[in-house]
Amino acid sequence: MNEPLIDVNVYLGQWPFRRLPGDDIAELVAKLRSQDVVQAWAGSFEALLHRDVAAVNQRLAAACRNQGEGLLVPFGAVNPRLPDWEEDLRRCHEEHQMPGIRLHPNYHGYKLDDPLAAKLMEAAAARGLIVQLALTMEDERTQHPLLQVPHVDVAPLVEVMKRLPQLRLVLLNAFRSLRGEIVDRLTAAGQVYFDIAQLEGVGGLEKLIQQVTAERVLFGSYYPFFYFEAALLKLRESEPGGAALKAIREDNARKLLARG
């Protein structure tokens, strides 16, 4: 067996616009196990467009429990634009025993400077939940013409993180829209982490480590939307040092969960 991996960015269910290889849960689990994944943090594609978020989260928790073979850790959805979102958050934490939530502001119709967004993050932080924020789900060039979804603007997060030093925030699929000075501002503001699913460019991982340190980087594949091997190649192409590689593959994610 190779070194173990914790993948912080996988999805269950079917992408709304086409079938993906691996969108069957048995196939997904088998694929992850074949790549030495020992734990995968899973959201649901249903969370993007379904209005009954409580039912989406219930199905996600049941699928992880009954079909995940001890591998899948559910991260439920909360939409603060819907009534009773506080109850959805409570159920994720208390009933489903989820360690965190996964947010999709651009699909749910709010921006991060909305007071509701700050209120949601404050409530999640008070419960000790990890907050995962997906900045991009699909390349804008391939989106359905009737559903054009912009990237999430993360600039308002700088002030949110300063006010909530206890909040653990993981930015998923960040690097199609996020680069440069805003990355520095976010990492200086609080406990902000980045997955590598959309990290591109030669030596991209090494450059990211130099900018934010290896302790802020997590392995995320965005499987099954992306090929799992694409994320593995980013580790191999950049060849970070032994301690840094182990931190990215496993240790950083374990420490995040342990602080919950």
PDB file of C-alpha atoms in Angstrom:
ATOM      1  CA  MET A   1       0.000   0.000   0.000  1.00  0.00           C
ATOM      2  CA  ASN A   2       1.182   3.551  -0.797  1.00  0.00           C
ATOM      3  CA  GLU A   3       0.931   6.443   1.638  1.00  0.00           C
ATOM      4  CA  PRO A   4      -2.684   7.034   2.744  1.00  0.00           C
ATOM      5  CA  LEU A   5      -4.732   9.902   1.359  1.00  0.00           C
ATOM      6  CA  ILE A   6      -7.584  11.947   2.767  1.00  0.00           C
ATOM      7  CA  ASP A   7      -9.627  13.514  -0.019  1.00  0.00           C
ATOM      8  CA  VAL A   8     -11.547  16.573   1.207  1.00  0.00           C
ATOM      9  CA  ASN A   9     -13.511  17.169  -2.005  1.00  0.00           C
ATOM     10  CA  VAL A  10     -15.715  14.442  -3.459  1.00  0.00           C
ATOM     11  CA  TYR A  11     -19.395  14.481  -4.407  1.00  0.00           C
ATOM     12  CA  LEU A  12     -22.139  11.882  -4.350  1.00  0.00           C
ATOM     13  CA  GLY A  13     -25.104  11.703  -6.699  1.00  0.00           C
ATOM     14  CA  GLN A  14     -25.464  12.806 -10.305  1.00  0.00           C
ATOM     15  CA  TRP A  15     -24.221  16.050 -11.809  1.00  0.00           C
ATOM     16  CA  PRO A  16     -27.399  17.790 -13.051  1.00  0.00           C
ATOM     17  CA  PHE A  17     -26.355  18.063 -16.705  1.00  0.00           C
ATOM     18  CA  ARG A  18     -24.686  14.772 -17.623  1.00  0.00           C
ATOM     19  CA  ARG A  19     -23.641  11.433 -16.211  1.00  0.00           C
ATOM     20  CA  LEU A  20     -20.099  11.145 -14.868  1.00  0.00           C
ATOM     21  CA  PRO A  21     -17.964   8.010 -14.627  1.00  0.00           C
ATOM     22  CA  GLY A  22     -17.933   7.305 -10.893  1.00  0.00           C
ATOM     23  CA  ASP A  23     -21.284   8.883  -9.996  1.00  0.00           C
ATOM     24  CA  ASP A  24     -22.480   5.494  -8.767  1.00  0.00           C
ATOM     25  CA  ILE A  25     -21.525   5.286  -5.103  1.00  0.00           C
ATOM     26  CA  ALA A  26     -20.173   1.731  -5.276  1.00  0.00           C
ATOM     27  CA  GLU A  27     -17.959   2.701  -8.204  1.00  0.00           C
ATOM     28  CA  LEU A  28     -16.856   5.853  -6.404  1.00  0.00           C
ATOM     29  CA  VAL A  29     -15.875   3.986  -3.226  1.00  0.00           C
ATOM     30  CA  ALA A  30     -14.015   1.320  -5.211  1.00  0.00           C
ATOM     31  CA  LYS A  31     -12.084   3.994  -7.098  1.00  0.00           C
ATOM     32  CA  LEU A  32     -11.092   5.817  -3.940  1.00  0.00           C
ATOM     33  CA  ARG A  33      -9.960   2.642  -2.215  1.00  0.00           C
ATOM     34  CA  SER A  34      -7.864   1.667  -5.235  1.00  0.00           C
ATOM     35  CA  GLN A  35      -5.999   4.977  -4.855  1.00  0.00           C
ATOM     36  CA  ASP A  36      -5.239   4.490  -1.128  1.00  0.00           C
ATOM     37  CA  VAL A  37      -7.855   6.972   0.042  1.00  0.00           C
ATOM     38  CA  VAL A  38      -8.637   6.219   3.685  1.00  0.00           C
ATOM     39  CA  GLN A  39     -11.218   8.975   4.137  1.00  0.00           C
ATOM     40  CA  ALA A  40     -13.209  11.189   1.770  1.00  0.00           C
ATOM     41  CA  TRP A  41     -15.256  14.254   2.710  1.00  0.00           C
ATOM     42  CA  ALA A  42     -18.410  14.060   0.621  1.00  0.00           C
ATOM     43  CA  GLY A  43     -20.980  16.610  -0.431  1.00  0.00           C
ATOM     44  CA  SER A  44     -23.990  16.059  -2.677  1.00  0.00           C
ATOM     45  CA  PHE A  45     -24.548  17.292  -6.220  1.00  0.00           C
ATOM     46  CA  GLU A  46     -28.259  17.410  -5.323  1.00  0.00           C
ATOM     47  CA  ALA A  47     -27.489  20.300  -2.992  1.00  0.00           C
ATOM     48  CA  LEU A  48     -26.943  22.645  -5.928  1.00  0.00           C
ATOM     49  CA  LEU A  49     -30.507  22.833  -7.254  1.00  0.00           C
ATOM     50  CA  HIS A  50     -32.816  20.973  -4.851  1.00  0.00           C
ATOM     51  CA  ARG A  51     -34.842  23.225  -2.572  1.00  0.00           C
ATOM     52  CA  ASP A  52     -35.478  20.523   0.048  1.00  0.00           C
ATOM     53  CA  VAL A  53     -32.032  20.730   1.594  1.00  0.00           C
ATOM     54  CA  ALA A  54     -33.047  18.706   4.646  1.00  0.00           C
ATOM     55  CA  ALA A  55     -33.916  15.716   2.471  1.00  0.00           C
ATOM     56  CA  VAL A  56     -30.684  16.105   0.493  1.00  0.00           C
ATOM     57  CA  ASN A  57     -28.664  16.008   3.698  1.00  0.00           C
ATOM     58  CA  GLN A  58     -30.605  13.056   5.029  1.00  0.00           C
ATOM     59  CA  ARG A  59     -29.919  11.062   1.853  1.00  0.00           C
ATOM     60  CA  LEU A  60     -26.249  12.070   1.934  1.00  0.00           C
ATOM     61  CA  ALA A  61     -25.820  10.963   5.538  1.00  0.00           C
ATOM     62  CA  ALA A  62     -27.593   7.663   4.882  1.00  0.00           C
ATOM     63  CA  ALA A  63     -25.515   6.951   1.771  1.00  0.00           C
ATOM     64  CA  CYS A  64     -22.254   7.616   3.602  1.00  0.00           C
ATOM     65  CA  ARG A  65     -23.352   5.482   6.546  1.00  0.00           C
ATOM     66  CA  ASN A  66     -24.824   2.554   4.626  1.00  0.00           C
ATOM     67  CA  GLN A  67     -22.755   2.439   1.435  1.00  0.00           C
ATOM     68  CA  GLY A  68     -19.586   4.336   2.223  1.00  0.00           C
ATOM     69  CA  GLU A  69     -17.808   1.344   3.785  1.00  0.00           C
ATOM     70  CA  GLY A  70     -16.396   3.562   6.524  1.00  0.00           C
ATOM     71  CA  LEU A  71     -14.683   5.762   3.941  1.00  0.00           C
ATOM     72  CA  LEU A  72     -17.130   8.610   3.358  1.00  0.00           C
ATOM     73  CA  VAL A  73     -17.643  11.530   5.754  1.00  0.00           C
ATOM     74  CA  PRO A  74     -20.745  13.600   4.937  1.00  0.00           C
ATOM     75  CA  PHE A  75     -20.619  17.400   4.678  1.00  0.00           C
ATOM     76  CA  GLY A  76     -24.162  18.688   4.405  1.00  0.00           C
ATOM     77  CA  ALA A  77     -25.533  21.704   2.584  1.00  0.00           C
ATOM     78  CA  VAL A  78     -27.071  24.792   4.164  1.00  0.00           C
ATOM     79  CA  ASN A  79     -28.704  27.561   2.146  1.00  0.00           C
ATOM     80  CA  PRO A  80     -29.226  30.700   4.262  1.00  0.00           C
ATOM     81  CA  ARG A  81     -31.683  32.067   1.702  1.00  0.00           C
ATOM     82  CA  LEU A  82     -34.165  29.326   2.549  1.00  0.00           C
ATOM     83  CA  PRO A  83     -36.528  29.342   5.537  1.00  0.00           C
ATOM     84  CA  ASP A  84     -35.356  27.461   8.635  1.00  0.00           C
ATOM     85  CA  TRP A  85     -31.743  27.223   7.528  1.00  0.00           C
ATOM     86  CA  GLU A  86     -30.798  27.244  11.206  1.00  0.00           C
ATOM     87  CA  GLU A  87     -32.682  23.956  11.574  1.00  0.00           C
ATOM     88  CA  ASP A  88     -30.806  22.491   8.612  1.00  0.00           C
ATOM     89  CA  LEU A  89     -27.549  23.454  10.314  1.00  0.00           C
ATOM     90  CA  ARG A  90     -28.686  21.917  13.597  1.00  0.00           C
ATOM     91  CA  ARG A  91     -29.631  18.648  11.904  1.00  0.00           C
ATOM     92  CA  CYS A  92     -26.280  18.440  10.123  1.00  0.00           C
ATOM     93  CA  HIS A  93     -24.507  18.794  13.442  1.00  0.00           C
ATOM     94  CA  GLU A  94     -26.721  17.063  15.966  1.00  0.00           C
ATOM     95  CA  GLU A  95     -28.700  14.445  14.029  1.00  0.00           C
ATOM     96  CA  HIS A  96     -26.325  13.495  11.218  1.00  0.00           C
ATOM     97  CA  GLN A  97     -23.142  14.015  13.262  1.00  0.00           C
ATOM     98  CA  MET A  98     -21.441  15.792  10.378  1.00  0.00           C
ATOM     99  CA  PRO A  99     -18.088  17.456  11.134  1.00  0.00           C
ATOM    100  CA  GLY A 100     -18.801  20.278   8.724  1.00  0.00           C
ATOM    101  CA  ILE A 101     -20.940  21.798   5.996  1.00  0.00           C
ATOM    102  CA  ARG A 102     -20.337  22.578   2.325  1.00  0.00           C
ATOM    103  CA  LEU A 103     -21.666  25.858   0.908  1.00  0.00           C
ATOM    104  CA  HIS A 104     -22.481  26.818  -2.697  1.00  0.00           C
ATOM    105  CA  PRO A 105     -23.307  30.555  -2.606  1.00  0.00           C
ATOM    106  CA  ASN A 106     -23.299  31.055  -6.381  1.00  0.00           C
ATOM    107  CA  TYR A 107     -25.912  28.311  -6.878  1.00  0.00           C
ATOM    108  CA  HIS A 108     -27.991  29.405  -3.893  1.00  0.00           C
ATOM    109  CA  GLY A 109     -28.244  33.045  -4.850  1.00  0.00           C
ATOM    110  CA  TYR A 110     -26.311  34.967  -2.222  1.00  0.00           C
ATOM    111  CA  LYS A 111     -22.980  36.751  -1.973  1.00  0.00           C
ATOM    112  CA  LEU A 112     -20.500  36.597   0.856  1.00  0.00           C
ATOM    113  CA  ASP A 113     -21.156  40.206   1.864  1.00  0.00           C
ATOM    114  CA  ASP A 114     -24.781  39.249   2.592  1.00  0.00           C
ATOM    115  CA  PRO A 115     -25.398  39.471   6.365  1.00  0.00           C
ATOM    116  CA  LEU A 116     -27.000  36.026   6.172  1.00  0.00           C
ATOM    117  CA  ALA A 117     -23.707  34.538   4.955  1.00  0.00           C
ATOM    118  CA  ALA A 118     -21.839  35.985   7.920  1.00  0.00           C
ATOM    119  CA  LYS A 119     -24.568  34.808  10.278  1.00  0.00           C
ATOM    120  CA  LEU A 120     -24.345  31.279   8.875  1.00  0.00           C
ATOM    121  CA  MET A 121     -20.579  31.139   9.256  1.00  0.00           C
ATOM    122  CA  GLU A 122     -20.818  32.500  12.770  1.00  0.00           C
ATOM    123  CA  ALA A 123     -23.377  29.826  13.674  1.00  0.00           C
ATOM    124  CA  ALA A 124     -21.243  27.076  12.128  1.00  0.00           C
ATOM    125  CA  ALA A 125     -18.148  28.305  13.965  1.00  0.00           C
ATOM    126  CA  ALA A 126     -20.053  28.357  17.261  1.00  0.00           C
ATOM    127  CA  ARG A 127     -20.846  24.682  16.740  1.00  0.00           C
ATOM    128  CA  GLY A 128     -17.225  23.870  15.916  1.00  0.00           C
ATOM    129  CA  LEU A 129     -18.092  22.881  12.350  1.00  0.00           C
ATOM    130  CA  ILE A 130     -15.683  23.053   9.433  1.00  0.00           C
ATOM    131  CA  VAL A 131     -17.056  25.230   6.638  1.00  0.00           C
ATOM    132  CA  GLN A 132     -16.204  24.205   3.094  1.00  0.00           C
ATOM    133  CA  LEU A 133     -16.906  26.815   0.430  1.00  0.00           C
ATOM    134  CA  ALA A 134     -17.000  25.738  -3.222  1.00  0.00           C
ATOM    135  CA  LEU A 135     -15.944  28.694  -5.378  1.00  0.00           C
ATOM    136  CA  THR A 136     -16.482  27.048  -8.765  1.00  0.00           C
ATOM    137  CA  MET A 137     -18.297  23.899  -9.832  1.00  0.00           C
ATOM    138  CA  GLU A 138     -17.933  24.062 -13.613  1.00  0.00           C
ATOM    139  CA  ASP A 139     -15.769  25.930 -16.093  1.00  0.00           C
ATOM    140  CA  GLU A 140     -17.806  28.892 -17.317  1.00  0.00           C
ATOM    141  CA  ARG A 141     -17.051  27.899 -20.920  1.00  0.00           C
ATOM    142  CA  THR A 142     -18.940  24.603 -20.620  1.00  0.00           C
ATOM    143  CA  GLN A 143     -21.918  25.720 -18.530  1.00  0.00           C
ATOM    144  CA  HIS A 144     -25.466  25.175 -19.783  1.00  0.00           C
ATOM    145  CA  PRO A 145     -26.625  28.342 -21.573  1.00  0.00           C
ATOM    146  CA  LEU A 146     -29.671  28.608 -19.306  1.00  0.00           C
ATOM    147  CA  LEU A 147     -27.634  28.206 -16.110  1.00  0.00           C
ATOM    148  CA  GLN A 148     -24.643  30.513 -16.185  1.00  0.00           C
ATOM    149  CA  VAL A 149     -23.154  30.533 -12.686  1.00  0.00           C
ATOM    150  CA  PRO A 150     -20.379  33.018 -11.801  1.00  0.00           C
ATOM    151  CA  HIS A 151     -17.393  32.312  -9.558  1.00  0.00           C
ATOM    152  CA  VAL A 152     -17.815  33.178  -5.899  1.00  0.00           C
ATOM    153  CA  ASP A 153     -16.246  36.513  -4.926  1.00  0.00           C
ATOM    154  CA  VAL A 154     -14.298  35.789  -1.735  1.00  0.00           C
ATOM    155  CA  ALA A 155     -13.132  39.342  -0.960  1.00  0.00           C
ATOM    156  CA  PRO A 156     -15.754  39.807   1.821  1.00  0.00           C
ATOM    157  CA  LEU A 157     -14.337  36.756   3.604  1.00  0.00           C
ATOM    158  CA  VAL A 158     -11.310  38.705   4.802  1.00  0.00           C
ATOM    159  CA  GLU A 159     -13.359  40.698   7.302  1.00  0.00           C
ATOM    160  CA  VAL A 160     -15.499  37.663   8.210  1.00  0.00           C
ATOM    161  CA  MET A 161     -12.404  35.645   9.084  1.00  0.00           C
ATOM    162  CA  LYS A 162     -10.999  38.472  11.196  1.00  0.00           C
ATOM    163  CA  ARG A 163     -14.215  38.521  13.236  1.00  0.00           C
ATOM    164  CA  LEU A 164     -14.319  34.720  13.593  1.00  0.00           C
ATOM    165  CA  PRO A 165     -10.840  33.499  14.536  1.00  0.00           C
ATOM    166  CA  GLN A 166     -12.261  30.114  15.538  1.00  0.00           C
ATOM    167  CA  LEU A 167     -13.781  29.457  12.099  1.00  0.00           C
ATOM    168  CA  ARG A 168     -12.047  26.748  10.050  1.00  0.00           C
ATOM    169  CA  LEU A 169     -12.704  27.527   6.374  1.00  0.00           C
ATOM    170  CA  VAL A 170     -11.752  25.298   3.438  1.00  0.00           C
ATOM    171  CA  LEU A 171     -11.914  26.823  -0.041  1.00  0.00           C
ATOM    172  CA  LEU A 172     -12.678  24.193  -2.664  1.00  0.00           C
ATOM    173  CA  ASN A 173     -12.125  24.494  -6.415  1.00  0.00           C
ATOM    174  CA  ALA A 174     -10.550  27.874  -5.802  1.00  0.00           C
ATOM    175  CA  PHE A 175      -7.794  28.407  -8.303  1.00  0.00           C
ATOM    176  CA  ARG A 176      -9.712  29.085 -11.484  1.00  0.00           C
ATOM    177  CA  SER A 177     -10.798  32.393  -9.962  1.00  0.00           C
ATOM    178  CA  LEU A 178      -8.518  32.906  -6.950  1.00  0.00           C
ATOM    179  CA  ARG A 179      -4.921  34.010  -7.176  1.00  0.00           C
ATOM    180  CA  GLY A 180      -2.477  36.668  -6.113  1.00  0.00           C
ATOM    181  CA  GLU A 181      -2.893  39.168  -3.316  1.00  0.00           C
ATOM    182  CA  ILE A 182      -6.324  37.991  -2.130  1.00  0.00           C
ATOM    183  CA  VAL A 183      -4.810  34.611  -1.233  1.00  0.00           C
ATOM    184  CA  ASP A 184      -2.315  36.377   1.050  1.00  0.00           C
ATOM    185  CA  ARG A 185      -5.045  38.464   2.656  1.00  0.00           C
ATOM    186  CA  LEU A 186      -7.202  35.424   3.356  1.00  0.00           C
ATOM    187  CA  THR A 187      -4.417  33.355   4.884  1.00  0.00           C
ATOM    188  CA  ALA A 188      -3.430  36.274   7.096  1.00  0.00           C
ATOM    189  CA  ALA A 189      -7.026  36.836   8.225  1.00  0.00           C
ATOM    190  CA  GLY A 190      -7.704  33.442   9.809  1.00  0.00           C
ATOM    191  CA  GLN A 191      -7.818  29.671   9.515  1.00  0.00           C
ATOM    192  CA  VAL A 192      -8.216  29.379   5.738  1.00  0.00           C
ATOM    193  CA  TYR A 193      -7.227  26.233   3.822  1.00  0.00           C
ATOM    194  CA  PHE A 194      -7.132  25.403   0.113  1.00  0.00           C
ATOM    195  CA  ASP A 195      -7.639  22.172  -1.796  1.00  0.00           C
ATOM    196  CA  ILE A 196      -5.681  21.427  -4.972  1.00  0.00           C
ATOM    197  CA  ALA A 197      -8.475  20.226  -7.280  1.00  0.00           C
ATOM    198  CA  GLN A 198      -8.265  23.237  -9.624  1.00  0.00           C
ATOM    199  CA  LEU A 199      -4.613  24.099  -9.076  1.00  0.00           C
ATOM    200  CA  GLU A 200      -2.947  24.354 -12.472  1.00  0.00           C
ATOM    201  CA  GLY A 201       0.433  25.200 -13.977  1.00  0.00           C
ATOM    202  CA  VAL A 202       3.921  23.734 -13.867  1.00  0.00           C
ATOM    203  CA  GLY A 203       5.133  23.603 -10.275  1.00  0.00           C
ATOM    204  CA  GLY A 204       1.746  24.859  -9.137  1.00  0.00           C
ATOM    205  CA  LEU A 205       1.809  23.025  -5.828  1.00  0.00           C
ATOM    206  CA  GLU A 206       5.308  24.215  -4.960  1.00  0.00           C
ATOM    207  CA  LYS A 207       4.279  27.804  -5.692  1.00  0.00           C
ATOM    208  CA  LEU A 208       1.181  27.460  -3.520  1.00  0.00           C
ATOM    209  CA  ILE A 209       3.208  26.036  -0.634  1.00  0.00           C
ATOM    210  CA  GLN A 210       5.606  28.970  -0.879  1.00  0.00           C
ATOM    211  CA  GLN A 211       2.682  31.361  -0.705  1.00  0.00           C
ATOM    212  CA  VAL A 212       0.484  29.842   2.031  1.00  0.00           C
ATOM    213  CA  THR A 213       2.737  27.109   3.616  1.00  0.00           C
ATOM    214  CA  ALA A 214       2.098  23.382   3.330  1.00  0.00           C
ATOM    215  CA  GLU A 215      -0.030  23.427   6.504  1.00  0.00           C
ATOM    216  CA  ARG A 216      -2.798  25.299   4.634  1.00  0.00           C
ATOM    217  CA  VAL A 217      -3.006  22.892   1.677  1.00  0.00           C
ATOM    218  CA  LEU A 218      -5.335  19.864   1.482  1.00  0.00           C
ATOM    219  CA  PHE A 219      -5.644  17.068  -1.038  1.00  0.00           C
ATOM    220  CA  GLY A 220      -8.910  17.387  -2.944  1.00  0.00           C
ATOM    221  CA  SER A 221      -9.758  15.631  -6.192  1.00  0.00           C
ATOM    222  CA  TYR A 222     -13.279  16.932  -6.975  1.00  0.00           C
ATOM    223  CA  TYR A 223     -14.049  13.365  -8.041  1.00  0.00           C
ATOM    224  CA  PRO A 224     -16.103  12.298  -9.955  1.00  0.00           C
ATOM    225  CA  PHE A 225     -16.404  15.624 -11.806  1.00  0.00           C
ATOM    226  CA  PHE A 226     -12.629  15.579 -12.363  1.00  0.00           C
ATOM    227  CA  TYR A 227     -10.483  12.526 -12.995  1.00  0.00           C
ATOM    228  CA  PHE A 228      -9.032  11.426  -9.680  1.00  0.00           C
ATOM    229  CA  GLU A 229      -5.603  10.905 -11.234  1.00  0.00           C
ATOM    230  CA  ALA A 230      -5.404  14.595 -12.151  1.00  0.00           C
ATOM    231  CA  ALA A 231      -5.046  15.510  -8.474  1.00  0.00           C
ATOM    232  CA  LEU A 232      -2.467  12.771  -7.904  1.00  0.00           C
ATOM    233  CA  LEU A 233      -0.373  14.083 -10.779  1.00  0.00           C
ATOM    234  CA  LYS A 234      -0.218  17.492  -9.100  1.00  0.00           C
ATOM    235  CA  LEU A 235       1.433  15.866  -6.079  1.00  0.00           C
ATOM    236  CA  ARG A 236       3.896  13.923  -8.217  1.00  0.00           C
ATOM    237  CA  GLU A 237       4.713  16.749 -10.610  1.00  0.00           C
ATOM    238  CA  SER A 238       5.671  19.189  -7.878  1.00  0.00           C
ATOM    239  CA  GLU A 239       7.320  16.659  -5.543  1.00  0.00           C
ATOM    240  CA  PRO A 240       7.044  18.563  -2.250  1.00  0.00           C
ATOM    241  CA  GLY A 241       9.313  17.410   0.568  1.00  0.00           C
ATOM    242  CA  GLY A 242       8.476  14.377   2.691  1.00  0.00           C
ATOM    243  CA  ALA A 243       6.939  16.217   5.644  1.00  0.00           C
ATOM    244  CA  ALA A 244       5.061  18.633   3.390  1.00  0.00           C
ATOM    245  CA  LEU A 245       3.742  15.824   1.217  1.00  0.00           C
ATOM    246  CA  LYS A 246       2.465  13.858   4.207  1.00  0.00           C
ATOM    247  CA  ALA A 247       0.818  16.977   5.586  1.00  0.00           C
ATOM    248  CA  ILE A 248      -1.038  17.582   2.323  1.00  0.00           C
ATOM    249  CA  ARG A 249      -1.962  13.943   1.789  1.00  0.00           C
ATOM    250  CA  GLU A 250      -3.307  13.276   5.272  1.00  0.00           C
ATOM    251  CA  ASP A 251      -2.093  15.157   8.333  1.00  0.00           C
ATOM    252  CA  ASN A 252      -3.664  18.569   7.697  1.00  0.00           C
ATOM    253  CA  ALA A 253      -7.122  17.073   7.214  1.00  0.00           C
ATOM    254  CA  ARG A 254      -6.805  14.944  10.347  1.00  0.00           C
ATOM    255  CA  LYS A 255      -5.778  17.992  12.394  1.00  0.00           C
ATOM    256  CA  LEU A 256      -8.745  19.958  11.059  1.00  0.00           C
ATOM    257  CA  LEU A 257     -11.167  17.227  12.151  1.00  0.00           C
ATOM    258  CA  ALA A 258      -9.461  16.850  15.527  1.00  0.00           C
ATOM    259  CA  ARG A 259     -10.027  20.538  16.315  1.00  0.00           C
ATOM    260  CA  GLY A 260     -13.776  20.154  15.881  1.00  0.00           C
TER     261      GLY A 260
END
